[in-house]
PDB file of C-alpha atoms in Angstrom:
ATOM      1  CA  ASP A   1      11.835  31.976  11.457  1.00 48.00           C
ATOM      2  CA  ASN A   2       9.081  29.539  10.582  1.00 55.00           C
ATOM      3  CA  LEU A   3       5.848  30.810   9.100  1.00 58.00           C
ATOM      4  CA  PHE A   4       3.861  28.292  11.145  1.00 61.00           C
ATOM      5  CA  GLU A   5       4.315  26.373  14.373  1.00 75.00           C
ATOM      6  CA  ARG A   6       6.091  23.046  14.324  1.00 82.00           C
ATOM      7  CA  GLN A   7       3.607  20.289  13.482  1.00 86.00           C
ATOM      8  CA  THR A   8       4.014  16.516  13.437  1.00 88.00           C
ATOM      9  CA  THR A   9       2.055  13.513  12.333  1.00 89.00           C
ATOM     10  CA  ARG A  10       2.488   9.766  12.634  1.00 93.00           C
ATOM     11  CA  THR A  11       1.654   7.186  10.018  1.00 92.00           C
ATOM     12  CA  LEU A  12       2.207   3.472  10.475  1.00 95.00           C
ATOM     13  CA  ALA A  13       1.809   1.309   7.374  1.00 95.00           C
ATOM     14  CA  VAL A  14       1.958  -2.416   6.687  1.00 97.00           C
ATOM     15  CA  TYR A  15       2.053  -3.859   3.174  1.00 97.00           C
ATOM     16  CA  VAL A  16       1.666  -7.512   2.161  1.00 98.00           C
ATOM     17  CA  GLN A  17       2.041  -8.790  -1.392  1.00 97.00           C
ATOM     18  CA  ASP A  18       1.882 -12.175  -3.083  1.00 97.00           C
ATOM     19  CA  HIS A  19       2.852 -13.108  -6.625  1.00 96.00           C
ATOM     20  CA  MET A  20       1.115 -16.193  -8.011  1.00 96.00           C
ATOM     21  CA  ARG A  21       1.457 -18.327 -11.102  1.00 95.00           C
ATOM     22  CA  LEU A  22      -2.109 -19.233 -12.083  1.00 93.00           C
ATOM     23  CA  ALA A  23      -1.296 -21.228 -15.241  1.00 93.00           C
ATOM     24  CA  ASP A  24       1.378 -21.475 -17.900  1.00 92.00           C
ATOM     25  CA  GLY A  25       2.079 -17.859 -18.892  1.00 93.00           C
ATOM     26  CA  TRP A  26      -0.583 -16.394 -16.567  1.00 96.00           C
ATOM     27  CA  PHE A  27       0.486 -14.558 -13.399  1.00 97.00           C
ATOM     28  CA  ALA A  28      -1.254 -12.444 -10.783  1.00 97.00           C
ATOM     29  CA  THR A  29      -0.088 -10.179  -7.980  1.00 98.00           C
ATOM     30  CA  LEU A  30      -2.229  -9.186  -5.005  1.00 98.00           C
ATOM     31  CA  GLY A  31      -1.163  -6.493  -2.555  1.00 98.00           C
ATOM     32  CA  ILE A  32      -2.922  -5.122   0.529  1.00 98.00           C
ATOM     33  CA  ARG A  33      -1.792  -2.061   2.500  1.00 97.00           C
ATOM     34  CA  LEU A  34      -3.053  -0.891   5.873  1.00 97.00           C
ATOM     35  CA  ASP A  35      -2.320   2.723   6.866  1.00 96.00           C
ATOM     36  CA  ASP A  36      -2.896   3.978  10.398  1.00 96.00           C
ATOM     37  CA  HIS A  37      -2.729   7.791  10.469  1.00 95.00           C
ATOM     38  CA  ASP A  38      -2.893   9.495  13.861  1.00 93.00           C
ATOM     39  CA  ARG A  39      -5.314  12.143  12.584  1.00 93.00           C
ATOM     40  CA  PHE A  40      -7.259  10.424   9.800  1.00 95.00           C
ATOM     41  CA  GLY A  41      -7.619   6.913  11.194  1.00 94.00           C
ATOM     42  CA  THR A  42      -7.054   3.500   9.622  1.00 95.00           C
ATOM     43  CA  LYS A  43      -7.581   2.810   5.934  1.00 96.00           C
ATOM     44  CA  ALA A  44      -7.041  -0.367   3.917  1.00 97.00           C
ATOM     45  CA  THR A  45      -6.155  -0.211   0.216  1.00 98.00           C
ATOM     46  CA  PHE A  46      -5.329  -2.918  -2.312  1.00 98.00           C
ATOM     47  CA  ARG A  47      -3.971  -3.630  -5.776  1.00 98.00           C
ATOM     48  CA  ILE A  48      -4.509  -6.675  -7.968  1.00 98.00           C
ATOM     49  CA  ALA A  49      -2.600  -7.142 -11.207  1.00 98.00           C
ATOM     50  CA  SER A  50      -2.689  -9.882 -13.784  1.00 98.00           C
ATOM     51  CA  THR A  51      -0.661 -10.585 -16.893  1.00 97.00           C
ATOM     52  CA  TYR A  52      -0.884 -13.251 -19.552  1.00 97.00           C
ATOM     53  CA  GLN A  53       2.024 -13.940 -21.858  1.00 96.00           C
ATOM     54  CA  ILE A  54       1.503 -15.672 -25.186  1.00 93.00           C
ATOM     55  CA  ARG A  55       4.990 -17.144 -25.453  1.00 82.00           C
ATOM     56  CA  ASN A  56       5.183 -17.989 -29.142  1.00 89.00           C
ATOM     57  CA  SER A  57       3.978 -14.573 -30.289  1.00 93.00           C
ATOM     58  CA  GLY A  58       5.827 -12.293 -27.829  1.00 92.00           C
ATOM     59  CA  THR A  59       2.498 -10.769 -26.759  1.00 97.00           C
ATOM     60  CA  ARG A  60       1.748  -9.839 -23.158  1.00 97.00           C
ATOM     61  CA  ILE A  61      -1.751  -8.762 -22.036  1.00 98.00           C
ATOM     62  CA  LYS A  62      -1.949  -7.010 -18.661  1.00 98.00           C
ATOM     63  CA  ALA A  63      -4.481  -5.358 -16.363  1.00 98.00           C
ATOM     64  CA  THR A  64      -4.603  -3.894 -12.841  1.00 98.00           C
ATOM     65  CA  TYR A  65      -7.234  -2.623 -10.432  1.00 98.00           C
ATOM     66  CA  GLY A  66      -6.600  -0.901  -7.127  1.00 98.00           C
ATOM     67  CA  SER A  67      -7.499   1.673  -4.524  1.00 98.00           C
ATOM     68  CA  GLY A  68      -5.572   4.468  -2.831  1.00 97.00           C
ATOM     69  CA  PHE A  69      -5.515   6.696   0.258  1.00 96.00           C
ATOM     70  CA  LYS A  70      -3.553   9.940   0.649  1.00 95.00           C
ATOM     71  CA  ALA A  71      -3.621  12.084   3.787  1.00 96.00           C
ATOM     72  CA  PRO A  72      -3.001  15.826   3.349  1.00 96.00           C
ATOM     73  CA  SER A  73       0.624  16.825   3.900  1.00 94.00           C
ATOM     74  CA  LEU A  74       1.636  19.044   6.825  1.00 93.00           C
ATOM     75  CA  TYR A  75       2.179  21.869   4.316  1.00 93.00           C
ATOM     76  CA  GLN A  76      -1.326  21.401   2.868  1.00 94.00           C
ATOM     77  CA  LEU A  77      -2.782  21.506   6.389  1.00 93.00           C
ATOM     78  CA  TYR A  78      -0.770  24.154   8.261  1.00 92.00           C
ATOM     79  CA  SER A  79       1.061  26.481   5.856  1.00 91.00           C
ATOM     80  CA  LEU A  80      -0.124  29.947   4.855  1.00 90.00           C
ATOM     81  CA  TYR A  81      -1.914  28.192   1.963  1.00 93.00           C
ATOM     82  CA  GLY A  82      -3.127  25.262   4.037  1.00 93.00           C
ATOM     83  CA  ASP A  83      -6.499  24.331   5.463  1.00 94.00           C
ATOM     84  CA  GLU A  84      -6.783  22.266   8.644  1.00 93.00           C
ATOM     85  CA  ALA A  85     -10.257  21.119   7.536  1.00 95.00           C
ATOM     86  CA  LEU A  86      -8.908  19.135   4.550  1.00 96.00           C
ATOM     87  CA  ASP A  87     -10.060  15.538   4.264  1.00 96.00           C
ATOM     88  CA  PRO A  88      -7.880  12.681   2.988  1.00 96.00           C
ATOM     89  CA  GLU A  89      -8.050  11.799  -0.681  1.00 96.00           C
ATOM     90  CA  THR A  90      -9.224   8.336  -1.751  1.00 97.00           C
ATOM     91  CA  SER A  91      -9.080   6.804  -5.198  1.00 97.00           C
ATOM     92  CA  SER A  92      -9.748   3.733  -7.278  1.00 98.00           C
ATOM     93  CA  GLY A  93      -8.446   2.969 -10.710  1.00 98.00           C
ATOM     94  CA  TRP A  94      -7.785   0.408 -13.365  1.00 98.00           C
ATOM     95  CA  ASP A  95      -5.715  -0.052 -16.481  1.00 98.00           C
ATOM     96  CA  ALA A  96      -5.513  -2.560 -19.309  1.00 98.00           C
ATOM     97  CA  GLY A  97      -2.845  -2.889 -21.936  1.00 98.00           C
ATOM     98  CA  ILE A  98      -0.835  -4.934 -24.343  1.00 98.00           C
ATOM     99  CA  GLU A  99       2.894  -5.258 -25.056  1.00 97.00           C
ATOM    100  CA  GLN A 100       4.346  -6.801 -28.176  1.00 97.00           C
ATOM    101  CA  SER A 101       7.992  -7.804 -28.505  1.00 96.00           C
ATOM    102  CA  PHE A 102       9.877  -8.227 -31.779  1.00 95.00           C
ATOM    103  CA  TRP A 103      13.245  -9.716 -32.759  1.00 91.00           C
ATOM    104  CA  SER A 104      13.885 -11.689 -29.559  1.00 88.00           C
ATOM    105  CA  GLU A 105      12.732  -8.777 -27.346  1.00 89.00           C
ATOM    106  CA  ARG A 106      15.141  -6.281 -28.937  1.00 94.00           C
ATOM    107  CA  LEU A 107      12.075  -4.055 -29.593  1.00 96.00           C
ATOM    108  CA  ILE A 108       9.045  -3.869 -27.282  1.00 97.00           C
ATOM    109  CA  LEU A 109       5.991  -1.725 -28.089  1.00 98.00           C
ATOM    110  CA  GLY A 110       3.183  -1.134 -25.600  1.00 98.00           C
ATOM    111  CA  ALA A 111      -0.183   0.577 -25.230  1.00 98.00           C
ATOM    112  CA  THR A 112      -2.201   0.959 -22.008  1.00 98.00           C
ATOM    113  CA  TYR A 113      -5.563   2.612 -21.307  1.00 98.00           C
ATOM    114  CA  PHE A 114      -6.115   3.889 -17.739  1.00 98.00           C
ATOM    115  CA  SER A 115      -8.952   5.367 -15.685  1.00 98.00           C
ATOM    116  CA  ASN A 116      -8.883   6.735 -12.101  1.00 97.00           C
ATOM    117  CA  GLU A 117     -11.657   8.129  -9.879  1.00 97.00           C
ATOM    118  CA  PHE A 118     -10.831  10.412  -6.927  1.00 96.00           C
ATOM    119  CA  GLU A 119     -12.970  11.376  -3.926  1.00 96.00           C
ATOM    120  CA  GLN A 120     -12.014  14.489  -1.932  1.00 96.00           C
ATOM    121  CA  MET A 121      -9.029  15.072  -4.254  1.00 93.00           C
ATOM    122  CA  ILE A 122      -6.603  17.584  -2.742  1.00 93.00           C
ATOM    123  CA  ASP A 123      -5.838  20.423  -5.150  1.00 90.00           C
ATOM    124  CA  PHE A 124      -4.733  24.054  -5.013  1.00 90.00           C
ATOM    125  CA  ASP A 125      -7.388  26.744  -5.550  1.00 88.00           C
ATOM    126  CA  SER A 126      -5.521  29.517  -7.379  1.00 85.00           C
ATOM    127  CA  VAL A 127      -8.395  31.988  -6.849  1.00 88.00           C
ATOM    128  CA  ASN A 128      -8.370  31.754  -3.028  1.00 90.00           C
ATOM    129  CA  TRP A 129      -4.725  30.647  -2.733  1.00 93.00           C
ATOM    130  CA  LYS A 130      -5.630  27.668  -0.512  1.00 95.00           C
ATOM    131  CA  TYR A 131      -5.543  23.905  -0.722  1.00 95.00           C
ATOM    132  CA  VAL A 132      -9.064  22.488  -1.094  1.00 94.00           C
ATOM    133  CA  ASN A 133     -10.836  19.172  -1.518  1.00 94.00           C
ATOM    134  CA  ILE A 134     -12.462  18.611  -4.904  1.00 89.00           C
ATOM    135  CA  GLY A 135     -15.523  16.404  -4.361  1.00 88.00           C
ATOM    136  CA  THR A 136     -14.919  14.005  -7.255  1.00 94.00           C
ATOM    137  CA  ALA A 137     -12.423  13.989 -10.090  1.00 94.00           C
ATOM    138  CA  LYS A 138     -11.522  11.608 -12.893  1.00 96.00           C
ATOM    139  CA  THR A 139      -8.424  11.034 -14.962  1.00 96.00           C
ATOM    140  CA  SER A 140      -8.282   8.748 -17.958  1.00 98.00           C
ATOM    141  CA  GLY A 141      -6.044   8.342 -20.938  1.00 98.00           C
ATOM    142  CA  LEU A 142      -3.635   6.342 -23.020  1.00 98.00           C
ATOM    143  CA  GLU A 143       0.054   5.527 -22.577  1.00 98.00           C
ATOM    144  CA  LEU A 144       2.259   4.410 -25.478  1.00 98.00           C
ATOM    145  CA  SER A 145       5.784   3.060 -24.992  1.00 98.00           C
ATOM    146  CA  ALA A 146       8.717   1.773 -27.020  1.00 98.00           C
ATOM    147  CA  ILE A 147      11.939   0.148 -25.776  1.00 97.00           C
ATOM    148  CA  ALA A 148      14.780  -0.792 -28.124  1.00 96.00           C
ATOM    149  CA  HIS A 149      17.878  -2.730 -27.065  1.00 94.00           C
ATOM    150  CA  VAL A 150      20.615  -1.567 -29.429  1.00 91.00           C
ATOM    151  CA  GLY A 151      23.723  -3.702 -29.369  1.00 85.00           C
ATOM    152  CA  SER A 152      24.875  -5.031 -26.017  1.00 85.00           C
ATOM    153  CA  ALA A 153      25.302  -1.695 -24.206  1.00 89.00           C
ATOM    154  CA  TRP A 154      22.451   0.635 -25.243  1.00 94.00           C
ATOM    155  CA  THR A 155      18.767   0.801 -24.434  1.00 96.00           C
ATOM    156  CA  LEU A 156      16.617   3.479 -26.046  1.00 96.00           C
ATOM    157  CA  SER A 157      13.137   4.175 -24.728  1.00 97.00           C
ATOM    158  CA  ALA A 158      10.326   6.584 -25.555  1.00 98.00           C
ATOM    159  CA  GLY A 159       6.907   7.164 -24.076  1.00 98.00           C
ATOM    160  CA  TYR A 160       3.846   9.285 -24.666  1.00 98.00           C
ATOM    161  CA  THR A 161       0.860   9.811 -22.347  1.00 98.00           C
ATOM    162  CA  PHE A 162      -2.446  11.513 -23.147  1.00 98.00           C
ATOM    163  CA  THR A 163      -4.414  12.376 -19.978  1.00 97.00           C
ATOM    164  CA  ASP A 164      -7.919  13.812 -19.660  1.00 97.00           C
ATOM    165  CA  ALA A 165      -8.285  15.129 -16.074  1.00 95.00           C
ATOM    166  CA  LYS A 166     -11.619  16.622 -14.983  1.00 94.00           C
ATOM    167  CA  ASP A 167     -13.434  17.874 -11.906  1.00 91.00           C
ATOM    168  CA  LYS A 168     -16.579  15.741 -12.222  1.00 91.00           C
ATOM    169  CA  ALA A 169     -18.859  18.271 -10.501  1.00 88.00           C
ATOM    170  CA  SER A 170     -17.940  21.281 -12.659  1.00 89.00           C
ATOM    171  CA  GLY A 171     -16.739  19.490 -15.779  1.00 90.00           C
ATOM    172  CA  GLU A 172     -13.664  21.751 -15.805  1.00 90.00           C
ATOM    173  CA  ASN A 173     -10.173  20.472 -16.559  1.00 90.00           C
ATOM    174  CA  LEU A 174      -7.991  19.980 -13.481  1.00 87.00           C
ATOM    175  CA  LEU A 175      -5.201  22.544 -13.243  1.00 81.00           C
ATOM    176  CA  ARG A 176      -1.499  21.674 -13.510  1.00 82.00           C
ATOM    177  CA  ARG A 177      -2.078  18.320 -15.164  1.00 89.00           C
ATOM    178  CA  ALA A 178      -0.427  17.953 -18.534  1.00 93.00           C
ATOM    179  CA  LYS A 179      -2.736  16.695 -21.266  1.00 96.00           C
ATOM    180  CA  HIS A 180       0.263  15.518 -23.318  1.00 97.00           C
ATOM    181  CA  LYS A 181       3.549  14.190 -21.893  1.00 97.00           C
ATOM    182  CA  ALA A 182       6.443  12.624 -23.740  1.00 98.00           C
ATOM    183  CA  ASN A 183       9.857  11.294 -22.762  1.00 97.00           C
ATOM    184  CA  VAL A 184      12.897   9.852 -24.473  1.00 97.00           C
ATOM    185  CA  SER A 185      15.927   8.272 -22.811  1.00 97.00           C
ATOM    186  CA  ALA A 186      19.101   6.449 -23.806  1.00 95.00           C
TER     187      ALA A 186
END
């Protein structure tokens, strides 16, 4: 048996994107998304990204800025732990970084700084065992990456991310968000 009655929702989304060459080595991408949610209404979000490649040096400078919208899931609204009064989460964020390639792109190293602001962030309150909206939250940090093409058949990659995630009202760290993450793949 189900713990809660069957619930449904409808979301209709349209996304449009354009990739433009602004000058030699300079590119930009602009994307706009329109979400129409049957409970939370219509919301437009966007993302703009730009990259500049210095061809002779193997250097690529990149940056993005965008916004986001996330409606609560049916589980977050109607489960034993849910709250039907939850509001949708909205966000805006940016990042800026650099990639440097070596030896005809056989090795690529990268570093990116990021920052995101959230309004009405949906999180789990482990004291009351309910999903809640956090008024404002912020995440920021640094991502480091390395990709090595070894021979003709192997690619090795590694990444590290440091994230500082805080509830802006209380100053407390957000729960269940790793401060340090690393990965390696072959």
